[in-house]
Amino acid sequence: MATGPAAPATEQVSPPDSRETVGNITTFVSGMTKFHNNPDLSDIVLRVGPNVYYAHKFALARSSDVFHTMLAGQLWADSKKSEIVLKESSACEEVFTEFLKYFYCGQVTLEIDTAVPLLLLGDKYNVESIRTECEKFMRRKVQGGNARAAVMYMHYARMYGFEELEEKCFDAISRNFASAVAMPEWLELDVQYVGELLQCTTLIVENEFAVFKAMQDWVLAEYREAQAGENLIRLLPHVRFSQMLPQQLVNVERSAIGQKFPLLLSPFINEAYRFRSLAGQVGGFHDNKFLPRDYTAKEWCTFLRLQLSDIRRFQHNVRTISLDSPVPNEVHSEDYMWNIAFQLNYIGKRFRSGLGSNATLHKYECLAIKLTPLKICPRDRSFEISLLVYDRDVNVAQIIRRSATVKATQATHRESYAIQAATGFRFGMPSFGQQDSVTVEQFFEENELGPDSPYVKESAINVAVIIKPHVE
């Protein structure tokens, strides 16, 4: 009797819980690492500058499509060679062994000086993971306040479109300008970056003369001196000569630039003298170049050391003279005496998470700085207030900026020495009518101001208060 074709054997499928994935990735990677720059089984030699590296086509092609095309492409003559010469810059030559190691172990060791050449190699050979790790490393270093790293990385941040890194570089340099311009890398910056930094309104610097000196060092660098005149034409308009004190203006005239390029410098010096003569009488100087930056010299800034035990227990008053500016910026510019009061308070804020009524309590310490003028304001006055919080090494760690207006106030006819109703501060002056106060606050996470805090040294924090006139 004829029979049909035999039925196919039923495939035996193991139940999911009977299968296991076994093996040790660490062991696998360590096994690959031993072939780094090892002639054993090597099928390609890379000559980079004076150095020779033994490599394996598979390892190179696995992570780099550039190497894959170079070593396996039929149209590339190098694909048939057993030795390839790679032309790299001297900086890239120095890190090439670290770059090659990545193809065997998937890791690369980064330092401030090696991040850029490794980034360049990662870009040239299209190893995206190295590019990504280099950018992350650069951001971490710059965010930590390393001024040297910020100056080194700024050009490459813009070249590769790393916008966040570029922003952090500008911020780090503006906070640590004195440290940044003392680095040899400052002299290597392109003129466009120097110009942008000199224009920066958020620059924290001792005074404007320090800005001029940094610009002069850059312009007169030995390998750039032939273009000094051209660069001065671009950069001099960004120096705020109007904010220099008289002796500083004289020092500018006596400087190397003043002696070598008097015709280029004189219009700016003359404008500064004109400003000093007229600003307090007729006003009208409202351009940024006629306004101060955040200067930390004693003429502009009040530097204070606050014991945490004091400001946590009660309001700590500091009676101080804080000038609008040692340079008159507007008509009726006056000196103001301010009462500055500091207090540190715990604040709890509840945040809802998920559904329902569940809420999480987050605790903060709020550093509140209250500024009250101790002098009658005959007219409304606008101010720019900057609060700088320093770390243990007295580098600027936090910046709080705020615009405020103190409203015009009329004094009462009654003169008595008493507690001022508006502020609660007692001082030996007549009792005035209602006075505006300005409060600036900075929040710290709970325990952020503990013994291991980056802001606390010897149970105290260092802050600076800068009060500047604001001109519309």
Coordinates of C-alpha atoms in Angstrom, one line a residue:
M1 CA 0.0 0.0 0.0
A2 CA 1.4 3.4 -1.0
T3 CA 2.2 5.8 1.7
G4 CA 2.7 9.6 1.6
P5 CA 5.8 11.4 2.4
A6 CA 7.0 11.1 5.9
A7 CA 5.9 13.8 8.3
P8 CA 8.8 16.1 9.3
A9 CA 10.3 15.5 12.7
T10 CA 8.9 17.8 15.3
E11 CA 11.5 20.4 16.4
Q12 CA 12.3 20.1 20.0
V13 CA 12.1 23.6 21.7
S14 CA 13.6 23.9 25.1
P15 CA 11.5 25.7 27.6
P16 CA 12.8 29.2 28.4
D17 CA 13.8 28.4 31.9
S18 CA 16.1 25.6 30.7
R19 CA 18.5 27.9 28.8
E20 CA 21.3 30.0 30.3
T21 CA 23.8 32.5 28.9
V22 CA 27.2 31.8 30.3
G23 CA 30.6 33.3 30.0
N24 CA 32.6 36.1 31.5
I25 CA 32.9 39.4 29.6
T26 CA 35.7 40.6 31.8
T27 CA 37.7 37.4 30.9
F28 CA 36.9 37.9 27.2
V29 CA 38.1 41.6 27.3
S30 CA 41.3 40.7 29.2
G31 CA 42.0 38.0 26.6
M32 CA 41.7 40.6 23.9
T33 CA 43.9 43.1 25.7
K34 CA 47.0 40.9 25.6
F35 CA 47.1 41.3 21.8
H36 CA 47.5 45.1 22.0
N37 CA 50.7 46.0 20.1
N38 CA 51.6 42.4 20.1
P39 CA 53.3 40.9 17.0
D40 CA 51.7 37.5 17.8
L41 CA 49.1 36.9 15.0
S42 CA 49.5 40.5 13.9
D43 CA 48.5 41.1 10.2
I44 CA 49.2 44.8 9.9
V45 CA 51.9 47.2 11.1
L46 CA 51.1 50.9 11.7
R47 CA 53.9 53.3 11.6
V48 CA 53.1 56.6 13.4
G49 CA 55.9 59.1 13.4
P50 CA 59.0 57.3 14.9
N51 CA 56.8 54.5 16.5
V52 CA 55.8 51.2 15.1
Y53 CA 52.7 49.4 16.3
Y54 CA 51.6 45.8 15.7
A55 CA 47.9 45.5 15.1
H56 CA 45.1 43.2 13.8
K57 CA 42.8 44.2 11.0
F58 CA 39.8 42.7 12.6
A59 CA 40.3 44.7 15.8
L60 CA 40.7 48.0 13.9
A61 CA 37.9 47.4 11.5
R62 CA 35.5 46.4 14.2
S63 CA 35.3 49.9 15.8
S64 CA 36.3 52.2 13.0
D65 CA 34.7 52.3 9.5
V66 CA 37.6 54.4 8.4
F67 CA 40.0 51.6 9.2
H68 CA 37.6 49.1 7.7
T69 CA 37.5 50.9 4.4
M70 CA 41.3 51.5 4.5
L71 CA 42.1 47.8 5.2
A72 CA 39.4 46.0 3.4
G73 CA 38.4 48.3 0.6
Q74 CA 39.4 47.1 -2.9
L75 CA 40.0 50.7 -4.1
W76 CA 42.6 51.5 -1.4
A77 CA 46.2 50.6 -2.2
D78 CA 46.8 50.3 1.6
S79 CA 44.5 47.3 1.8
K80 CA 47.2 45.2 0.2
K81 CA 50.1 46.4 2.3
S82 CA 51.4 44.8 5.4
E83 CA 52.6 48.2 6.7
I84 CA 50.8 51.5 6.6
V85 CA 52.2 54.9 7.5
L86 CA 49.7 57.2 9.3
K87 CA 50.5 60.9 9.3
E88 CA 49.5 62.5 12.6
S89 CA 50.4 65.6 14.5
S90 CA 53.0 65.4 17.2
A91 CA 50.4 65.6 19.9
C92 CA 48.4 62.7 18.3
E93 CA 51.6 60.7 17.9
E94 CA 52.2 60.9 21.7
V95 CA 48.7 59.4 22.5
F96 CA 48.4 56.9 19.6
T97 CA 49.3 53.9 21.8
E98 CA 46.4 54.9 24.1
F99 CA 44.1 55.3 21.1
L100 CA 45.2 51.9 19.7
K101 CA 44.6 50.3 23.1
Y102 CA 40.9 51.3 22.9
F103 CA 40.4 48.8 20.0
Y104 CA 41.4 46.0 22.2
C105 CA 39.9 46.8 25.6
G106 CA 37.2 49.3 24.9
Q107 CA 38.6 51.9 27.4
V108 CA 40.8 54.9 27.1
T109 CA 42.7 56.8 29.8
L110 CA 42.1 60.6 29.6
E111 CA 44.0 63.5 31.1
I112 CA 43.6 67.2 30.6
D113 CA 46.5 67.3 28.1
T114 CA 45.6 64.2 26.2
A115 CA 41.8 64.7 25.8
V116 CA 42.2 67.0 22.7
P117 CA 44.5 64.8 20.6
L118 CA 42.4 61.7 21.5
L119 CA 39.3 63.6 20.4
L120 CA 41.1 64.5 17.1
L121 CA 42.0 60.8 16.5
G122 CA 38.5 59.7 17.4
D123 CA 37.1 62.2 14.9
K124 CA 39.6 61.3 12.1
Y125 CA 39.0 57.6 12.3
N126 CA 35.3 58.0 13.2
V127 CA 35.4 56.3 16.5
E128 CA 32.2 57.9 17.9
S129 CA 32.5 56.4 21.4
I130 CA 35.9 58.0 21.9
R131 CA 34.6 61.4 20.7
T132 CA 31.7 61.1 23.2
E133 CA 33.9 60.1 26.1
C134 CA 36.3 62.9 25.4
E135 CA 33.5 65.5 25.4
K136 CA 32.1 64.2 28.7
F137 CA 35.6 64.3 30.2
M138 CA 36.1 67.9 29.0
R139 CA 32.8 69.0 30.4
R140 CA 33.5 67.5 33.8
K141 CA 36.9 69.2 34.0
V142 CA 35.6 72.6 33.0
Q143 CA 32.5 72.3 35.2
G144 CA 34.9 71.7 38.1
G145 CA 36.3 75.2 37.6
N146 CA 39.6 74.2 35.9
A147 CA 40.5 77.4 34.1
R148 CA 43.4 75.9 32.2
A149 CA 41.1 73.2 30.8
A150 CA 38.5 75.8 29.8
V151 CA 41.1 77.8 27.8
M152 CA 42.5 74.7 26.1
Y153 CA 39.1 73.2 25.1
M154 CA 37.2 76.4 24.0
H155 CA 38.4 76.3 20.4
Y156 CA 37.6 72.6 20.0
A157 CA 34.2 72.9 21.6
R158 CA 33.2 75.3 18.9
M159 CA 34.9 73.3 16.1
Y160 CA 32.9 70.2 17.0
G161 CA 29.7 71.9 17.9
F162 CA 29.8 71.0 21.5
E163 CA 27.6 73.8 22.6
E164 CA 27.3 72.9 26.3
L165 CA 31.0 72.5 26.6
E166 CA 31.6 75.9 24.9
E167 CA 29.2 77.5 27.3
K168 CA 30.9 75.9 30.3
C169 CA 34.3 77.1 29.0
F170 CA 33.2 80.7 28.8
D171 CA 31.6 80.4 32.2
A172 CA 34.8 78.9 33.8
I173 CA 37.0 81.6 32.2
S174 CA 34.7 84.4 33.2
R175 CA 34.7 83.2 36.8
N176 CA 38.4 82.5 37.0
F177 CA 39.8 85.2 34.6
A178 CA 43.0 85.8 36.6
S179 CA 43.9 82.2 36.6
A180 CA 43.0 81.7 33.0
V181 CA 45.1 84.5 31.6
A182 CA 48.1 83.4 33.6
M183 CA 48.2 80.1 31.6
P184 CA 50.4 79.7 28.6
E185 CA 47.4 78.5 26.7
W186 CA 45.9 82.0 27.0
L187 CA 48.4 83.2 24.5
E188 CA 47.4 80.5 22.0
L189 CA 43.7 81.5 21.8
D190 CA 42.4 82.8 18.5
V191 CA 41.6 86.5 18.3
Q192 CA 37.9 85.9 18.0
Y193 CA 37.8 84.1 21.4
V194 CA 39.8 86.8 23.1
G195 CA 37.4 89.5 21.7
E196 CA 34.4 87.6 22.9
L197 CA 35.8 87.2 26.4
L198 CA 36.7 90.9 26.6
Q199 CA 33.2 91.8 25.6
C200 CA 31.8 89.5 28.3
T201 CA 29.6 91.4 30.8
T202 CA 29.8 88.6 33.4
L203 CA 33.6 88.7 33.7
I204 CA 34.8 88.5 37.3
V205 CA 38.1 90.2 37.5
E206 CA 40.0 92.4 40.0
N207 CA 39.6 95.6 38.0
E208 CA 39.6 96.7 34.4
F209 CA 43.3 97.3 34.3
A210 CA 43.8 93.6 34.8
V211 CA 41.7 93.1 31.6
F212 CA 44.0 95.5 29.8
K213 CA 47.1 93.7 30.9
A214 CA 45.7 90.3 29.8
M215 CA 44.9 91.8 26.4
Q216 CA 48.4 93.3 26.2
D217 CA 50.1 90.0 27.0
W218 CA 48.1 88.3 24.2
V219 CA 48.7 91.0 21.6
L220 CA 52.4 91.3 22.2
A221 CA 53.1 87.5 22.4
E222 CA 56.4 87.0 20.5
Y223 CA 55.0 84.9 17.7
R224 CA 52.0 87.3 17.2
E225 CA 53.8 90.7 17.5
A226 CA 53.8 91.3 13.7
Q227 CA 49.9 91.4 13.8
A228 CA 49.8 93.6 17.0
G229 CA 48.4 96.7 15.3
E230 CA 45.7 94.7 13.5
N231 CA 44.7 92.8 16.6
L232 CA 44.6 96.0 18.7
I233 CA 42.1 97.6 16.3
R234 CA 39.8 94.6 17.0
L235 CA 40.4 94.3 20.7
L236 CA 40.8 97.9 22.1
P237 CA 37.1 98.7 21.8
H238 CA 36.2 95.9 24.2
V239 CA 38.4 97.2 27.1
R240 CA 36.4 99.4 29.5
F241 CA 38.9 102.2 29.9
S242 CA 36.1 104.4 31.4
Q243 CA 36.1 102.1 34.5
M244 CA 39.8 102.6 35.3
L245 CA 41.0 104.8 38.1
P246 CA 43.2 107.8 37.2
Q247 CA 46.5 106.1 38.1
Q248 CA 45.5 103.1 36.1
L249 CA 44.8 105.3 33.0
V250 CA 48.2 106.8 33.4
N251 CA 49.8 103.3 33.7
V252 CA 48.0 102.4 30.4
E253 CA 49.6 105.4 28.7
R254 CA 53.0 104.3 30.0
S255 CA 52.5 100.6 29.0
A256 CA 54.2 98.8 26.2
I257 CA 51.1 99.3 24.0
G258 CA 50.9 102.9 25.0
Q259 CA 54.6 103.4 23.9
K260 CA 54.4 101.4 20.7
F261 CA 50.9 102.3 19.5
P262 CA 50.0 105.7 20.9
L263 CA 47.9 106.7 18.0
L264 CA 45.7 103.6 18.3
L265 CA 45.4 104.0 22.1
S266 CA 44.8 107.7 22.4
P267 CA 41.1 107.8 21.2
F268 CA 40.2 105.4 24.0
I269 CA 42.1 107.1 26.7
N270 CA 40.6 110.5 25.6
E271 CA 37.1 108.9 25.7
A272 CA 37.8 107.7 29.3
Y273 CA 38.9 111.1 30.4
R274 CA 35.9 112.7 28.8
F275 CA 33.6 110.2 30.6
R276 CA 35.1 110.9 33.9
S277 CA 34.7 114.6 33.4
L278 CA 31.1 114.5 32.2
A279 CA 29.3 111.4 33.4
G280 CA 28.5 112.8 36.8
Q281 CA 27.4 116.1 35.4
V282 CA 25.4 115.4 32.2
G283 CA 25.0 111.6 32.1
G284 CA 24.1 109.9 28.9
F285 CA 26.8 107.2 28.9
H286 CA 24.7 104.1 28.8
D287 CA 26.8 101.8 26.6
N288 CA 28.2 98.6 28.2
K289 CA 31.7 100.1 27.8
F290 CA 30.7 102.8 30.4
L291 CA 29.5 100.3 33.0
P292 CA 31.5 98.2 35.5
R293 CA 31.9 94.5 35.4
D294 CA 32.0 92.4 38.6
Y295 CA 35.3 93.8 40.0
T296 CA 36.7 92.2 43.1
A297 CA 39.1 95.0 44.1
K298 CA 38.4 96.6 47.5
E299 CA 37.2 99.8 45.8
W300 CA 34.3 97.9 44.2
C301 CA 33.6 94.9 46.4
T302 CA 32.8 93.9 50.0
F303 CA 34.5 90.7 50.9
L304 CA 33.1 88.9 54.1
R305 CA 33.9 85.7 56.0
L306 CA 30.8 84.4 57.7
Q307 CA 30.9 81.9 60.6
L308 CA 28.2 79.4 60.0
S309 CA 27.5 79.1 63.7
D310 CA 26.7 82.8 63.8
I311 CA 24.4 83.1 60.8
R312 CA 22.5 79.9 61.7
R313 CA 21.6 81.2 65.2
F314 CA 20.6 84.8 64.4
Q315 CA 20.7 87.5 61.8
H316 CA 24.2 88.7 61.4
N317 CA 24.5 92.4 60.5
V318 CA 27.4 94.0 58.7
R319 CA 27.4 97.7 58.6
T320 CA 29.5 98.8 55.7
I321 CA 30.2 101.5 53.1
S322 CA 29.4 100.1 49.7
L323 CA 29.9 102.6 46.9
D324 CA 27.8 102.6 43.7
S325 CA 31.1 102.8 42.0
P326 CA 34.4 104.6 42.5
V327 CA 33.7 106.0 39.0
P328 CA 30.6 108.2 38.6
N329 CA 28.3 106.6 36.0
E330 CA 25.3 108.9 36.0
V331 CA 24.0 112.3 37.1
H332 CA 23.4 112.5 40.9
S333 CA 25.5 109.5 41.5
E334 CA 25.9 109.2 45.3
D335 CA 27.7 107.1 47.8
Y336 CA 25.4 104.8 49.8
M337 CA 25.9 103.3 53.2
W338 CA 24.2 99.9 53.4
N339 CA 23.3 97.6 56.2
I340 CA 24.0 94.1 54.9
A341 CA 22.3 91.3 57.0
F342 CA 23.1 87.6 56.6
Q343 CA 21.0 84.7 57.9
L344 CA 21.0 81.0 57.2
N345 CA 17.7 79.2 57.6
Y346 CA 16.4 75.7 57.1
I347 CA 13.6 75.5 54.5
G348 CA 11.5 72.4 53.7
K349 CA 9.7 72.1 50.4
R350 CA 7.3 69.3 49.5
F351 CA 7.2 67.9 46.0
R352 CA 4.5 65.5 44.8
S353 CA 5.7 62.4 43.0
G354 CA 3.5 59.9 41.1
L355 CA -0.3 59.7 41.7
G356 CA -2.2 60.4 44.8
S357 CA -1.3 62.6 47.7
N358 CA 2.2 61.3 48.3
A359 CA 4.8 64.1 48.8
T360 CA 8.5 64.1 49.5
L361 CA 10.0 66.7 51.8
H362 CA 13.2 68.2 50.6
K363 CA 15.2 70.3 53.0
Y364 CA 17.4 73.2 52.1
E365 CA 19.5 75.8 53.8
C366 CA 18.7 79.3 52.5
L367 CA 21.5 81.9 52.7
A368 CA 19.6 85.2 52.7
I369 CA 21.4 88.5 52.2
K370 CA 19.3 91.6 52.9
L371 CA 20.6 95.0 51.8
T372 CA 19.1 98.2 53.1
P373 CA 20.3 101.7 52.3
L374 CA 21.0 103.7 55.5
K375 CA 20.6 106.9 53.6
I376 CA 17.5 108.5 52.2
C377 CA 17.1 107.9 48.5
P378 CA 15.8 111.2 47.0
R379 CA 15.1 109.5 43.7
D380 CA 14.5 105.9 42.5
R381 CA 17.9 104.2 42.1
S382 CA 18.4 100.9 40.1
F383 CA 21.3 98.6 41.1
E384 CA 22.9 95.4 39.9
I385 CA 23.8 93.2 42.8
S386 CA 26.2 90.2 42.6
L387 CA 26.7 87.7 45.4
L388 CA 29.8 85.6 45.0
V389 CA 30.2 82.4 47.0
Y390 CA 33.8 81.0 47.2
D391 CA 35.1 77.5 47.6
R392 CA 37.8 76.4 50.0
D393 CA 40.5 77.5 47.6
V394 CA 38.9 80.9 47.3
N395 CA 37.8 80.3 43.8
V396 CA 34.3 81.6 42.8
A397 CA 32.0 78.6 43.1
Q398 CA 28.5 80.2 43.0
I399 CA 27.3 83.4 41.5
I400 CA 23.9 85.1 42.1
R401 CA 23.1 88.2 40.2
R402 CA 20.0 90.4 40.6
S403 CA 18.7 93.7 39.4
A404 CA 16.8 95.8 42.0
T405 CA 15.4 99.3 42.5
V406 CA 15.4 101.3 45.7
K407 CA 12.4 103.6 45.6
A408 CA 12.6 107.3 46.5
T409 CA 11.9 108.0 50.1
Q410 CA 11.2 111.1 52.1
A411 CA 12.5 111.6 55.6
T412 CA 10.2 112.3 58.4
H413 CA 10.4 115.5 60.4
R414 CA 10.6 113.5 63.6
E415 CA 14.2 112.8 64.7
S416 CA 14.7 110.1 67.2
Y417 CA 17.2 107.4 67.7
A418 CA 15.3 104.2 67.6
I419 CA 14.8 100.9 65.8
Q420 CA 14.1 101.4 62.1
A421 CA 10.7 100.0 61.5
A422 CA 11.4 98.8 58.0
T423 CA 14.5 96.7 58.7
G424 CA 14.5 95.9 62.4
F425 CA 18.1 97.1 62.6
R426 CA 19.2 99.5 65.4
F427 CA 21.8 102.1 64.5
G428 CA 22.6 105.6 65.6
M429 CA 20.8 107.6 63.0
P430 CA 17.5 109.5 62.8
S431 CA 14.4 107.4 62.1
F432 CA 13.5 107.5 58.5
G433 CA 10.3 106.8 56.6
Q434 CA 9.8 103.4 54.8
Q435 CA 13.0 102.2 53.2
D436 CA 13.2 99.6 50.5
S437 CA 15.3 96.5 51.2
V438 CA 16.7 94.1 48.6
T439 CA 17.1 90.4 49.5
V440 CA 19.3 88.0 47.5
E441 CA 19.0 84.3 48.3
Q442 CA 21.1 81.2 47.6
F443 CA 19.8 77.7 48.3
F444 CA 22.0 74.8 49.4
E445 CA 21.0 71.2 49.7
E446 CA 20.6 69.8 53.2
N447 CA 24.1 69.0 54.6
E448 CA 25.8 70.7 51.6
L449 CA 27.3 73.1 54.1
G450 CA 28.6 70.4 56.4
P451 CA 32.2 69.7 57.4
D452 CA 33.2 68.2 54.0
S453 CA 31.5 71.0 52.0
P454 CA 33.6 72.5 49.2
Y455 CA 32.3 75.9 50.4
V456 CA 33.3 75.6 54.1
K457 CA 36.7 76.2 55.5
E458 CA 37.3 76.4 59.2
S459 CA 33.5 76.5 59.8
A460 CA 33.0 79.6 57.7
I461 CA 32.1 80.5 54.1
N462 CA 33.6 83.4 52.1
V463 CA 31.3 85.6 50.2
A464 CA 31.6 88.9 48.3
V465 CA 28.9 91.5 47.6
I466 CA 29.2 93.8 44.6
I467 CA 26.7 96.6 44.2
K468 CA 26.8 98.4 40.9
P469 CA 24.6 101.1 39.3
H470 CA 22.2 100.0 36.7
V471 CA 21.7 102.5 33.8
E472 CA 18.8 101.9 31.4

